Amino acid sequence: MEKRSTVDNTMILFDRVIKTYETGQKALDDVSLQIEKGEFVFLVGNSGAGKTTLLELILRETEADQGNIVVNGIDLRQLKERQVCRYRRYIGMVFQDFCLFPDFTVYENVAFAQRVIEADHKRMRSRVMEVLSQVGLEKKAGCYPGQLSGGEKQRTALARAVVNQPVLLLADEPTGNLDQKNAEEIMRLLEKINRQGTTVLVVSHNQELVKYMHKRQIALRYGRVIKDNSRGGLMYGF
Ligand SMILES: Nc1ncnc2c1ncn2[C@@H]1O[C@H](COP(=O)(O)OP(=O)(O)OP(=O)(O)O)[C@@H](O)[C@H]1O
């Protein structure tokens, strides 16, 4: 495949990746792509195009049948099962339906991610409050998810995803359950996180929002990359 820069600067490399499910459904069909460290990229495409499968491969929740995937210098074929948890520590994840613990407060939801990596207990409180302040939720630290608006729930999820300072943030339809105003606010926060150095990959169906953001777009259709606007030319619809 075409090399965009040196391997050292690459965050995500897919080289001729094929993924077929047990049902015989081919979800990714010869996908090659390269995302640099520090990029902000949208992954777009119709339902069933293979977007979630691509994120699951990056997270090593599933494995490719053929081809090579390298994330932040780690060849996923070489990753042993016992190394997967540690590998995922450096990846933040945000979902459409927030996936917050309903019986935990906002503070506890975010602190949970710090506990998982056994972060320094003394510094945990200040780090959690720092990210809650970045997403404008310091005054809601004691609230439960059921007491929050959709936008606030997603901002809590975003705080949880970045509290451990991931090198890579994956977001699967992060604005799917939000109105336009809240969706734009989440996008501005993702941009802020990206400016702080985290590579961001966002799956989105929201064509208006994607166009408004003016970022690189990789489009999938039937498991193939059909367009990548970093390689010249604009995309109109997908
Ligand atoms: N666990 C699975 N077993 C069998 N087939 C699957 C599985 N997961 C996904 N697929 C199939 O693989 C293809 C790609 O699915 P995927 O979820 O990656 O698409 P997507 O682009 O994320 O779609 P959507 O936008 O609807 O979430 C689809 O045809 C889907 O039906």
PDB file of C-alpha atoms and ligand atoms in Angstrom:
ATOM      1  CA  MET A   1       0.000   0.000   0.000  1.00  0.00           C
ATOM      2  CA  GLU A   2       0.981   3.653  -0.390  1.00  0.00           C
ATOM      3  CA  LYS A   3       3.028   4.861   2.587  1.00  0.00           C
ATOM      4  CA  ARG A   4       1.973   8.281   3.893  1.00  0.00           C
ATOM      5  CA  SER A   5       4.970   8.785   6.178  1.00  0.00           C
ATOM      6  CA  THR A   6       7.428   6.926   8.334  1.00  0.00           C
ATOM      7  CA  VAL A   7       6.119   3.993  10.359  1.00  0.00           C
ATOM      8  CA  ASP A   8       7.038   5.803  13.616  1.00  0.00           C
ATOM      9  CA  ASN A   9       4.424   8.456  13.020  1.00  0.00           C
ATOM     10  CA  THR A  10       1.656   5.979  12.295  1.00  0.00           C
ATOM     11  CA  MET A  11      -1.084   5.410  14.875  1.00  0.00           C
ATOM     12  CA  ILE A  12      -3.223   2.946  12.887  1.00  0.00           C
ATOM     13  CA  LEU A  13      -2.138   0.792   9.964  1.00  0.00           C
ATOM     14  CA  PHE A  14      -4.447  -1.668   8.192  1.00  0.00           C
ATOM     15  CA  ASP A  15      -2.706  -3.588   5.452  1.00  0.00           C
ATOM     16  CA  ARG A  16      -5.002  -5.679   3.211  1.00  0.00           C
ATOM     17  CA  VAL A  17      -7.254  -6.692   6.097  1.00  0.00           C
ATOM     18  CA  ILE A  18     -10.042  -9.216   5.568  1.00  0.00           C
ATOM     19  CA  LYS A  19     -12.584 -10.072   8.247  1.00  0.00           C
ATOM     20  CA  THR A  20     -15.292 -12.669   7.668  1.00  0.00           C
ATOM     21  CA  TYR A  21     -17.728 -13.641  10.417  1.00  0.00           C
ATOM     22  CA  GLU A  22     -18.674 -17.256  11.171  1.00  0.00           C
ATOM     23  CA  THR A  23     -21.917 -16.708   9.261  1.00  0.00           C
ATOM     24  CA  GLY A  24     -19.870 -16.206   6.102  1.00  0.00           C
ATOM     25  CA  GLN A  25     -20.554 -12.450   6.104  1.00  0.00           C
ATOM     26  CA  LYS A  26     -17.477 -10.612   4.863  1.00  0.00           C
ATOM     27  CA  ALA A  27     -17.391  -7.419   6.993  1.00  0.00           C
ATOM     28  CA  LEU A  28     -14.049  -6.047   5.768  1.00  0.00           C
ATOM     29  CA  ASP A  29     -12.735  -6.896   2.336  1.00  0.00           C
ATOM     30  CA  ASP A  30      -9.104  -6.012   1.640  1.00  0.00           C
ATOM     31  CA  VAL A  31      -8.996  -2.827   3.717  1.00  0.00           C
ATOM     32  CA  SER A  32      -5.794  -0.811   3.715  1.00  0.00           C
ATOM     33  CA  LEU A  33      -5.555   2.525   5.503  1.00  0.00           C
ATOM     34  CA  GLN A  34      -3.104   4.553   7.497  1.00  0.00           C
ATOM     35  CA  ILE A  35      -3.849   7.137  10.184  1.00  0.00           C
ATOM     36  CA  GLU A  36      -1.073   9.301  11.548  1.00  0.00           C
ATOM     37  CA  LYS A  37      -0.510  10.151  15.202  1.00  0.00           C
ATOM     38  CA  GLY A  38      -2.444  13.308  16.060  1.00  0.00           C
ATOM     39  CA  GLU A  39      -5.001  13.007  13.242  1.00  0.00           C
ATOM     40  CA  PHE A  40      -8.759  13.496  13.608  1.00  0.00           C
ATOM     41  CA  VAL A  41     -10.563  11.157  11.221  1.00  0.00           C
ATOM     42  CA  PHE A  42     -14.211  10.340  10.531  1.00  0.00           C
ATOM     43  CA  LEU A  43     -15.150   6.821   9.461  1.00  0.00           C
ATOM     44  CA  VAL A  44     -18.369   6.985   7.462  1.00  0.00           C
ATOM     45  CA  GLY A  45     -20.557   4.662   5.447  1.00  0.00           C
ATOM     46  CA  ASN A  46     -23.986   3.093   5.330  1.00  0.00           C
ATOM     47  CA  SER A  47     -25.294   0.603   7.844  1.00  0.00           C
ATOM     48  CA  GLY A  48     -23.426  -2.690   7.533  1.00  0.00           C
ATOM     49  CA  ALA A  49     -20.432  -1.123   5.768  1.00  0.00           C
ATOM     50  CA  GLY A  50     -17.998  -2.494   8.350  1.00  0.00           C
ATOM     51  CA  LYS A  51     -17.328   0.544  10.570  1.00  0.00           C
ATOM     52  CA  THR A  52     -17.917  -1.120  13.941  1.00  0.00           C
ATOM     53  CA  THR A  53     -15.981  -4.185  12.825  1.00  0.00           C
ATOM     54  CA  LEU A  54     -13.025  -1.930  12.023  1.00  0.00           C
ATOM     55  CA  LEU A  55     -13.157  -0.419  15.543  1.00  0.00           C
ATOM     56  CA  GLU A  56     -13.473  -3.891  17.092  1.00  0.00           C
ATOM     57  CA  LEU A  57     -10.383  -5.023  15.206  1.00  0.00           C
ATOM     58  CA  ILE A  58      -8.443  -2.015  16.524  1.00  0.00           C
ATOM     59  CA  LEU A  59      -9.586  -2.849  20.078  1.00  0.00           C
ATOM     60  CA  ARG A  60      -8.636  -6.473  19.461  1.00  0.00           C
ATOM     61  CA  GLU A  61     -12.161  -7.569  20.397  1.00  0.00           C
ATOM     62  CA  THR A  62     -12.044  -9.638  17.256  1.00  0.00           C
ATOM     63  CA  GLU A  63      -9.207 -10.701  14.940  1.00  0.00           C
ATOM     64  CA  ALA A  64      -8.586 -10.368  11.220  1.00  0.00           C
ATOM     65  CA  ASP A  65      -8.563 -13.475   9.018  1.00  0.00           C
ATOM     66  CA  GLN A  66      -5.968 -12.014   6.703  1.00  0.00           C
ATOM     67  CA  GLY A  67      -3.806  -8.918   6.577  1.00  0.00           C
ATOM     68  CA  ASN A  68      -1.914  -6.947   9.148  1.00  0.00           C
ATOM     69  CA  ILE A  69      -3.036  -4.417  11.765  1.00  0.00           C
ATOM     70  CA  VAL A  70      -0.527  -2.268  13.643  1.00  0.00           C
ATOM     71  CA  VAL A  71      -1.684   0.179  16.336  1.00  0.00           C
ATOM     72  CA  ASN A  72       0.794   2.584  17.915  1.00  0.00           C
ATOM     73  CA  GLY A  73       3.641   0.329  16.819  1.00  0.00           C
ATOM     74  CA  ILE A  74       2.008  -2.858  18.163  1.00  0.00           C
ATOM     75  CA  ASP A  75       1.438  -5.656  15.644  1.00  0.00           C
ATOM     76  CA  LEU A  76      -1.891  -7.089  16.800  1.00  0.00           C
ATOM     77  CA  ARG A  77      -1.057 -10.521  15.421  1.00  0.00           C
ATOM     78  CA  GLN A  78       1.799 -10.710  17.924  1.00  0.00           C
ATOM     79  CA  LEU A  79      -0.334  -9.605  20.889  1.00  0.00           C
ATOM     80  CA  LYS A  80      -0.894 -12.439  23.371  1.00  0.00           C
ATOM     81  CA  GLU A  81      -4.249 -12.776  25.186  1.00  0.00           C
ATOM     82  CA  ARG A  82      -2.684 -11.778  28.516  1.00  0.00           C
ATOM     83  CA  GLN A  83      -1.355  -8.576  26.912  1.00  0.00           C
ATOM     84  CA  VAL A  84      -4.703  -7.407  25.532  1.00  0.00           C
ATOM     85  CA  CYS A  85      -5.930  -5.637  28.705  1.00  0.00           C
ATOM     86  CA  ARG A  86      -2.752  -3.626  28.986  1.00  0.00           C
ATOM     87  CA  TYR A  87      -2.875  -2.785  25.255  1.00  0.00           C
ATOM     88  CA  ARG A  88      -6.436  -1.409  25.668  1.00  0.00           C
ATOM     89  CA  ARG A  89      -5.363   0.905  28.490  1.00  0.00           C
ATOM     90  CA  TYR A  90      -3.991   3.268  25.901  1.00  0.00           C
ATOM     91  CA  ILE A  91      -7.240   3.418  23.945  1.00  0.00           C
ATOM     92  CA  GLY A  92     -10.266   5.454  25.056  1.00  0.00           C
ATOM     93  CA  MET A  93     -13.717   4.433  23.850  1.00  0.00           C
ATOM     94  CA  VAL A  94     -17.016   6.309  23.606  1.00  0.00           C
ATOM     95  CA  PHE A  95     -20.318   4.732  22.528  1.00  0.00           C
ATOM     96  CA  GLN A  96     -23.634   6.000  21.212  1.00  0.00           C
ATOM     97  CA  ASP A  97     -25.521   4.804  24.301  1.00  0.00           C
ATOM     98  CA  PHE A  98     -22.960   6.231  26.786  1.00  0.00           C
ATOM     99  CA  CYS A  99     -22.471   2.923  28.699  1.00  0.00           C
ATOM    100  CA  LEU A 100     -22.296   4.590  32.111  1.00  0.00           C
ATOM    101  CA  PHE A 101     -22.760   2.666  35.359  1.00  0.00           C
ATOM    102  CA  PRO A 102     -26.215   3.768  36.552  1.00  0.00           C
ATOM    103  CA  ASP A 103     -25.448   3.220  40.263  1.00  0.00           C
ATOM    104  CA  PHE A 104     -22.208   5.184  40.154  1.00  0.00           C
ATOM    105  CA  THR A 105     -22.058   8.972  40.344  1.00  0.00           C
ATOM    106  CA  VAL A 106     -20.428  11.003  37.578  1.00  0.00           C
ATOM    107  CA  TYR A 107     -17.266  11.152  39.695  1.00  0.00           C
ATOM    108  CA  GLU A 108     -17.306   7.389  40.341  1.00  0.00           C
ATOM    109  CA  ASN A 109     -17.889   6.576  36.662  1.00  0.00           C
ATOM    110  CA  VAL A 110     -14.774   8.517  35.709  1.00  0.00           C
ATOM    111  CA  ALA A 111     -12.713   7.345  38.694  1.00  0.00           C
ATOM    112  CA  PHE A 112     -13.536   3.741  37.760  1.00  0.00           C
ATOM    113  CA  ALA A 113     -11.272   4.008  34.711  1.00  0.00           C
ATOM    114  CA  GLN A 114      -8.445   5.209  36.976  1.00  0.00           C
ATOM    115  CA  ARG A 115      -9.034   2.320  39.379  1.00  0.00           C
ATOM    116  CA  VAL A 116      -8.800  -0.201  36.541  1.00  0.00           C
ATOM    117  CA  ILE A 117      -5.263   0.946  35.766  1.00  0.00           C
ATOM    118  CA  GLU A 118      -4.452   1.163  39.493  1.00  0.00           C
ATOM    119  CA  ALA A 119      -3.661   4.859  39.241  1.00  0.00           C
ATOM    120  CA  ASP A 120      -2.041   6.624  42.166  1.00  0.00           C
ATOM    121  CA  HIS A 121      -4.858   6.984  44.701  1.00  0.00           C
ATOM    122  CA  LYS A 122      -3.694  10.378  45.961  1.00  0.00           C
ATOM    123  CA  ARG A 123      -3.688  11.942  42.512  1.00  0.00           C
ATOM    124  CA  MET A 124      -6.896  10.274  41.351  1.00  0.00           C
ATOM    125  CA  ARG A 125      -9.265  12.869  42.792  1.00  0.00           C
ATOM    126  CA  SER A 126      -7.447  15.827  41.245  1.00  0.00           C
ATOM    127  CA  ARG A 127      -7.169  14.064  37.860  1.00  0.00           C
ATOM    128  CA  VAL A 128     -10.866  13.115  37.822  1.00  0.00           C
ATOM    129  CA  MET A 129     -11.906  16.653  38.793  1.00  0.00           C
ATOM    130  CA  GLU A 130      -9.545  18.063  36.146  1.00  0.00           C
ATOM    131  CA  VAL A 131     -11.224  16.124  33.314  1.00  0.00           C
ATOM    132  CA  LEU A 132     -14.707  16.828  34.685  1.00  0.00           C
ATOM    133  CA  SER A 133     -13.844  20.509  34.586  1.00  0.00           C
ATOM    134  CA  GLN A 134     -12.582  20.142  30.977  1.00  0.00           C
ATOM    135  CA  VAL A 135     -15.987  18.805  29.953  1.00  0.00           C
ATOM    136  CA  GLY A 136     -17.850  21.346  32.105  1.00  0.00           C
ATOM    137  CA  LEU A 137     -19.231  18.871  34.635  1.00  0.00           C
ATOM    138  CA  GLU A 138     -17.386  19.640  37.855  1.00  0.00           C
ATOM    139  CA  LYS A 139     -20.648  20.771  39.486  1.00  0.00           C
ATOM    140  CA  LYS A 140     -22.372  17.486  38.517  1.00  0.00           C
ATOM    141  CA  ALA A 141     -19.723  15.206  40.040  1.00  0.00           C
ATOM    142  CA  GLY A 142     -22.166  13.914  42.667  1.00  0.00           C
ATOM    143  CA  CYS A 143     -25.068  13.261  40.278  1.00  0.00           C
ATOM    144  CA  TYR A 144     -26.116   9.847  38.995  1.00  0.00           C
ATOM    145  CA  PRO A 145     -26.499   9.215  35.219  1.00  0.00           C
ATOM    146  CA  GLY A 146     -30.300   9.131  35.626  1.00  0.00           C
ATOM    147  CA  GLN A 147     -30.129  12.768  36.774  1.00  0.00           C
ATOM    148  CA  LEU A 148     -28.223  13.954  33.674  1.00  0.00           C
ATOM    149  CA  SER A 149     -29.251  15.168  30.215  1.00  0.00           C
ATOM    150  CA  GLY A 150     -28.079  13.186  27.157  1.00  0.00           C
ATOM    151  CA  GLY A 151     -25.319  15.711  26.456  1.00  0.00           C
ATOM    152  CA  GLU A 152     -24.129  15.533  30.071  1.00  0.00           C
ATOM    153  CA  LYS A 153     -24.119  11.729  29.956  1.00  0.00           C
ATOM    154  CA  GLN A 154     -21.947  11.772  26.858  1.00  0.00           C
ATOM    155  CA  ARG A 155     -19.624  14.378  28.397  1.00  0.00           C
ATOM    156  CA  THR A 156     -19.259  12.052  31.418  1.00  0.00           C
ATOM    157  CA  ALA A 157     -18.444   9.164  29.061  1.00  0.00           C
ATOM    158  CA  LEU A 158     -15.905  11.372  27.289  1.00  0.00           C
ATOM    159  CA  ALA A 159     -14.284  12.305  30.610  1.00  0.00           C
ATOM    160  CA  ARG A 160     -14.062   8.616  31.487  1.00  0.00           C
ATOM    161  CA  ALA A 161     -12.543   7.810  28.095  1.00  0.00           C
ATOM    162  CA  VAL A 162      -9.763  10.394  28.425  1.00  0.00           C
ATOM    163  CA  VAL A 163      -8.996  10.344  32.156  1.00  0.00           C
ATOM    164  CA  ASN A 164      -6.129   7.884  31.603  1.00  0.00           C
ATOM    165  CA  GLN A 165      -4.703  10.048  28.808  1.00  0.00           C
ATOM    166  CA  PRO A 166      -5.142   7.567  25.933  1.00  0.00           C
ATOM    167  CA  VAL A 167      -3.010   7.894  22.822  1.00  0.00           C
ATOM    168  CA  LEU A 168      -6.049   6.953  20.739  1.00  0.00           C
ATOM    169  CA  LEU A 169      -9.742   7.752  21.200  1.00  0.00           C
ATOM    170  CA  LEU A 170     -12.349   5.690  19.330  1.00  0.00           C
ATOM    171  CA  ALA A 171     -15.909   6.996  19.230  1.00  0.00           C
ATOM    172  CA  ASP A 172     -18.732   4.876  17.776  1.00  0.00           C
ATOM    173  CA  GLU A 173     -21.639   7.198  16.858  1.00  0.00           C
ATOM    174  CA  PRO A 174     -20.967   9.442  19.872  1.00  0.00           C
ATOM    175  CA  THR A 175     -23.662  11.916  18.862  1.00  0.00           C
ATOM    176  CA  GLY A 176     -26.278   9.386  17.706  1.00  0.00           C
ATOM    177  CA  ASN A 177     -28.549  10.052  20.693  1.00  0.00           C
ATOM    178  CA  LEU A 178     -28.014  13.814  20.879  1.00  0.00           C
ATOM    179  CA  ASP A 179     -29.647  16.882  19.352  1.00  0.00           C
ATOM    180  CA  GLN A 180     -27.626  19.137  17.044  1.00  0.00           C
ATOM    181  CA  LYS A 181     -26.496  21.561  19.771  1.00  0.00           C
ATOM    182  CA  ASN A 182     -25.227  18.799  22.059  1.00  0.00           C
ATOM    183  CA  ALA A 183     -23.722  16.952  19.091  1.00  0.00           C
ATOM    184  CA  GLU A 184     -21.691  20.041  18.137  1.00  0.00           C
ATOM    185  CA  GLU A 185     -20.557  20.440  21.733  1.00  0.00           C
ATOM    186  CA  ILE A 186     -19.317  16.821  21.820  1.00  0.00           C
ATOM    187  CA  MET A 187     -17.486  17.449  18.533  1.00  0.00           C
ATOM    188  CA  ARG A 188     -15.818  20.570  19.975  1.00  0.00           C
ATOM    189  CA  LEU A 189     -14.694  18.520  22.982  1.00  0.00           C
ATOM    190  CA  LEU A 190     -13.326  15.789  20.690  1.00  0.00           C
ATOM    191  CA  GLU A 191     -11.401  18.493  18.820  1.00  0.00           C
ATOM    192  CA  LYS A 192     -10.028  19.821  22.104  1.00  0.00           C
ATOM    193  CA  ILE A 193      -8.915  16.324  23.121  1.00  0.00           C
ATOM    194  CA  ASN A 194      -7.314  15.934  19.678  1.00  0.00           C
ATOM    195  CA  ARG A 195      -5.435  19.257  20.054  1.00  0.00           C
ATOM    196  CA  GLN A 196      -3.989  17.911  23.306  1.00  0.00           C
ATOM    197  CA  GLY A 197      -2.324  15.145  21.260  1.00  0.00           C
ATOM    198  CA  THR A 198      -4.782  12.232  21.224  1.00  0.00           C
ATOM    199  CA  THR A 199      -5.498  10.655  17.834  1.00  0.00           C
ATOM    200  CA  VAL A 200      -9.276  10.593  17.320  1.00  0.00           C
ATOM    201  CA  LEU A 201     -11.277   8.203  15.113  1.00  0.00           C
ATOM    202  CA  VAL A 202     -15.036   8.858  15.022  1.00  0.00           C
ATOM    203  CA  VAL A 203     -17.710   6.697  13.380  1.00  0.00           C
ATOM    204  CA  SER A 204     -20.617   8.899  12.351  1.00  0.00           C
ATOM    205  CA  HIS A 205     -23.781   8.730  10.267  1.00  0.00           C
ATOM    206  CA  ASN A 206     -24.405  12.438  10.715  1.00  0.00           C
ATOM    207  CA  GLN A 207     -23.411  13.788   7.301  1.00  0.00           C
ATOM    208  CA  GLU A 208     -24.161  17.406   8.238  1.00  0.00           C
ATOM    209  CA  LEU A 209     -21.938  17.243  11.283  1.00  0.00           C
ATOM    210  CA  VAL A 210     -19.136  15.475   9.431  1.00  0.00           C
ATOM    211  CA  LYS A 211     -19.146  18.105   6.671  1.00  0.00           C
ATOM    212  CA  TYR A 212     -19.252  20.939   9.224  1.00  0.00           C
ATOM    213  CA  MET A 213     -16.112  19.581  10.937  1.00  0.00           C
ATOM    214  CA  HIS A 214     -13.895  19.662   7.792  1.00  0.00           C
ATOM    215  CA  LYS A 215     -11.799  16.667   8.808  1.00  0.00           C
ATOM    216  CA  ARG A 216     -10.420  13.704   6.939  1.00  0.00           C
ATOM    217  CA  GLN A 217     -13.137  11.200   6.034  1.00  0.00           C
ATOM    218  CA  ILE A 218     -12.620   7.543   5.248  1.00  0.00           C
ATOM    219  CA  ALA A 219     -15.711   5.980   3.673  1.00  0.00           C
ATOM    220  CA  LEU A 220     -16.513   2.267   3.674  1.00  0.00           C
ATOM    221  CA  ARG A 221     -19.041   0.471   1.501  1.00  0.00           C
ATOM    222  CA  TYR A 222     -19.603  -3.280   1.633  1.00  0.00           C
ATOM    223  CA  GLY A 223     -16.408  -3.643   3.661  1.00  0.00           C
ATOM    224  CA  ARG A 224     -14.186  -1.730   1.225  1.00  0.00           C
ATOM    225  CA  VAL A 225     -12.612   1.720   1.454  1.00  0.00           C
ATOM    226  CA  ILE A 226     -14.344   3.650  -1.299  1.00  0.00           C
ATOM    227  CA  LYS A 227     -13.109   7.145  -0.505  1.00  0.00           C
ATOM    228  CA  ASP A 228     -10.519   8.862   1.618  1.00  0.00           C
ATOM    229  CA  ASN A 229     -10.565  12.632   1.307  1.00  0.00           C
ATOM    230  CA  SER A 230      -7.025  13.031   2.572  1.00  0.00           C
ATOM    231  CA  ARG A 231      -5.942  11.609  -0.780  1.00  0.00           C
ATOM    232  CA  GLY A 232      -7.307  14.464  -2.831  1.00  0.00           C
ATOM    233  CA  GLY A 233     -10.841  15.481  -3.684  1.00  0.00           C
ATOM    234  CA  LEU A 234     -13.885  16.177  -1.572  1.00  0.00           C
ATOM    235  CA  MET A 235     -16.570  13.651  -0.794  1.00  0.00           C
ATOM    236  CA  TYR A 236     -20.182  14.411  -1.418  1.00  0.00           C
ATOM    237  CA  GLY A 237     -22.436  11.999   0.362  1.00  0.00           C
ATOM    238  CA  PHE A 238     -21.764   8.419   1.198  1.00  0.00           C
TER     239      PHE A 238
HETATM  240  N1  LIG B   1     -20.955 -10.778  15.141  1.00  0.00           N
HETATM  241  C1  LIG B   1     -21.327 -10.795  13.865  1.00  0.00           C
HETATM  242  N2  LIG B   1     -21.650 -11.957  13.271  1.00  0.00           N
HETATM  243  C2  LIG B   1     -22.012 -12.004  11.970  1.00  0.00           C
HETATM  244  N3  LIG B   1     -22.075 -10.920  11.157  1.00  0.00           N
HETATM  245  C3  LIG B   1     -21.773  -9.740  11.713  1.00  0.00           C
HETATM  246  C4  LIG B   1     -21.393  -9.604  13.078  1.00  0.00           C
HETATM  247  N4  LIG B   1     -21.146  -8.300  13.329  1.00  0.00           N
HETATM  248  C5  LIG B   1     -21.366  -7.647  12.182  1.00  0.00           C
HETATM  249  N5  LIG B   1     -21.742  -8.510  11.207  1.00  0.00           N
HETATM  250  C6  LIG B   1     -22.030  -8.185   9.801  1.00  0.00           C
HETATM  251  O1  LIG B   1     -20.856  -7.601   9.251  1.00  0.00           O
HETATM  252  C7  LIG B   1     -21.181  -6.498   8.415  1.00  0.00           C
HETATM  253  C8  LIG B   1     -20.527  -5.227   8.948  1.00  0.00           C
HETATM  254  O2  LIG B   1     -21.118  -4.928  10.196  1.00  0.00           O
HETATM  255  P1  LIG B   1     -20.680  -3.676  11.062  1.00  0.00           P
HETATM  256  O3  LIG B   1     -21.424  -3.745  12.367  1.00  0.00           O
HETATM  257  O4  LIG B   1     -19.201  -3.613  11.126  1.00  0.00           O
HETATM  258  O5  LIG B   1     -21.225  -2.470  10.154  1.00  0.00           O
HETATM  259  P2  LIG B   1     -21.413  -0.922  10.495  1.00  0.00           P
HETATM  260  O6  LIG B   1     -20.874  -0.156   9.350  1.00  0.00           O
HETATM  261  O7  LIG B   1     -20.836  -0.636  11.845  1.00  0.00           O
HETATM  262  O8  LIG B   1     -23.000  -0.804  10.545  1.00  0.00           O
HETATM  263  P3  LIG B   1     -23.935   0.174  11.427  1.00  0.00           P
HETATM  264  O9  LIG B   1     -23.711   1.555  10.910  1.00  0.00           O
HETATM  265  O10 LIG B   1     -25.311  -0.334  11.153  1.00  0.00           O
HETATM  266  O11 LIG B   1     -23.531   0.000  12.876  1.00  0.00           O
HETATM  267  C9  LIG B   1     -22.709  -6.439   8.381  1.00  0.00           C
HETATM  268  O12 LIG B   1     -23.148  -7.129   7.236  1.00  0.00           O
HETATM  269  C10 LIG B   1     -23.131  -7.152   9.647  1.00  0.00           C
HETATM  270  O13 LIG B   1     -24.390  -7.755   9.493  1.00  0.00           O
END
